[in-house]
Amino acid sequence: MPTSIPVLIDTDPGVDDALALALALASPELSVRAVTTVAGNVDLATATANAAYLLRILAPDREIRLAQGFAQPLARELVTAEEVHGSDGLAGITSHDRWRRSSTESLDVPADAVDVIIEEVGTSAEPVTVIALGPLTNVAAALRRDLSAMRRAAAIVVMGGSLHAGGNVTPHAEFNFYVDPEAADLVLASGLPVIVTPLDVTHQLAVSDETVESRLLSLADPRGAFLGELIRRARAEQFTGRGGKLLLHDPAAVGTMLWPELFTMESHHLTVDCGDGDPRGAMRPTTDDDAGKGRTAAQVAVDVAADAVVSRIVERLVAGGDKSD
Ligand code: BDR
Ligand code: CA
């Protein structure tokens, strides 16, 4: 029996992506095998530089494979979210004196994320869970390229979509599904076990209390100080939340793996609107037999014990610096 679940994290950092990475790295239940980057919150080069920078700060003693993937969605122009995450994707922390991101940070990162996903999932003795925190472009491309290797995945855990909560980029669509609806639909139609963490849950999970950042900032461990400064900036700039609220979208997806008992799940056959009209990117349950055919029902988080999840995330981030592999 493995002592921890092997995971691969596909991400577009992103303030909340950074917190999700920190949470996964601080969690002994998970073993982060690889990180792959995708264009989304920021362009691919920035997302990749951010992922390299985050691994350097948050996992300085670990060798974690990093690869970059798609710079564009499968069939559309990229839409980014600098107005939410800042022009560097990380609320401006990368130009802070103590936490400066070097211009060479991502120079050596190979551009074979899709192959890395297929290899990690397809060759692991223990089934790997893919945690997808950005547009699903890389994951969908991996499914297209080698479905039989990808069938070895334990699950694909997705932050994305909205069941009844409305959208956050349009009235209908959540950002990750809006950016690459074709990829999201392909993943939901793949027949693999998919766990979806939509806005219905993530809108309930917010850091709005300044004691969180001050606790982190007071830690001697540089990782804690970094996360405290990141949260302080995100809340102060009001990039990621409204009225000083930082929403924990991507950490919630990691949370479904760590504390499933705190989430209420429903089973739904899901589709994503791939048109160009208003509903672009909207996620819908389907009862239609044809639309549902071949789609395994996804497990969708519809409710959450919000206070408990937020406090467990915070405690993990605070304790994270003490964890060693
Ligand atoms: C999702 O969109 C991004 O801005 C966040 O990082 C998260 O993955 C929330 O809709
Ligand atoms: Ca993200």
PDB file of C-alpha atoms in Angstrom, residues 6 23 32 42 69 127 151 159 229-230 272 304 320:
ATOM      1  CA  PRO A   6       0.586   9.991  -6.214  1.00  0.00           C
ATOM      2  CA  LEU A  23      -1.558  22.756   0.219  1.00  0.00           C
ATOM      3  CA  VAL A  32       3.326  15.379  -5.901  1.00  0.00           C
ATOM      4  CA  VAL A  42      -1.728  34.202 -17.542  1.00  0.00           C
ATOM      5  CA  GLY A  69       2.078  22.423 -22.144  1.00  0.00           C
ATOM      6  CA  PRO A 127      -2.665   4.853 -10.010  1.00  0.00           C
ATOM      7  CA  ARG A 151      -7.378   5.026 -18.334  1.00  0.00           C
ATOM      8  CA  MET A 159     -11.585  22.770 -10.439  1.00  0.00           C
ATOM      9  CA  GLU A 229       2.685  37.946   1.829  1.00  0.00           C
ATOM     10  CA  LEU A 230       0.888  36.404  -1.166  1.00  0.00           C
ATOM     11  CA  VAL A 272     -20.127  21.896 -21.490  1.00  0.00           C
ATOM     12  CA  VAL A 304     -19.179  21.888   1.670  1.00  0.00           C
ATOM     13  CA  GLY A 320       3.438  23.189   5.891  1.00  0.00           C
TER      14      GLY A 320
END
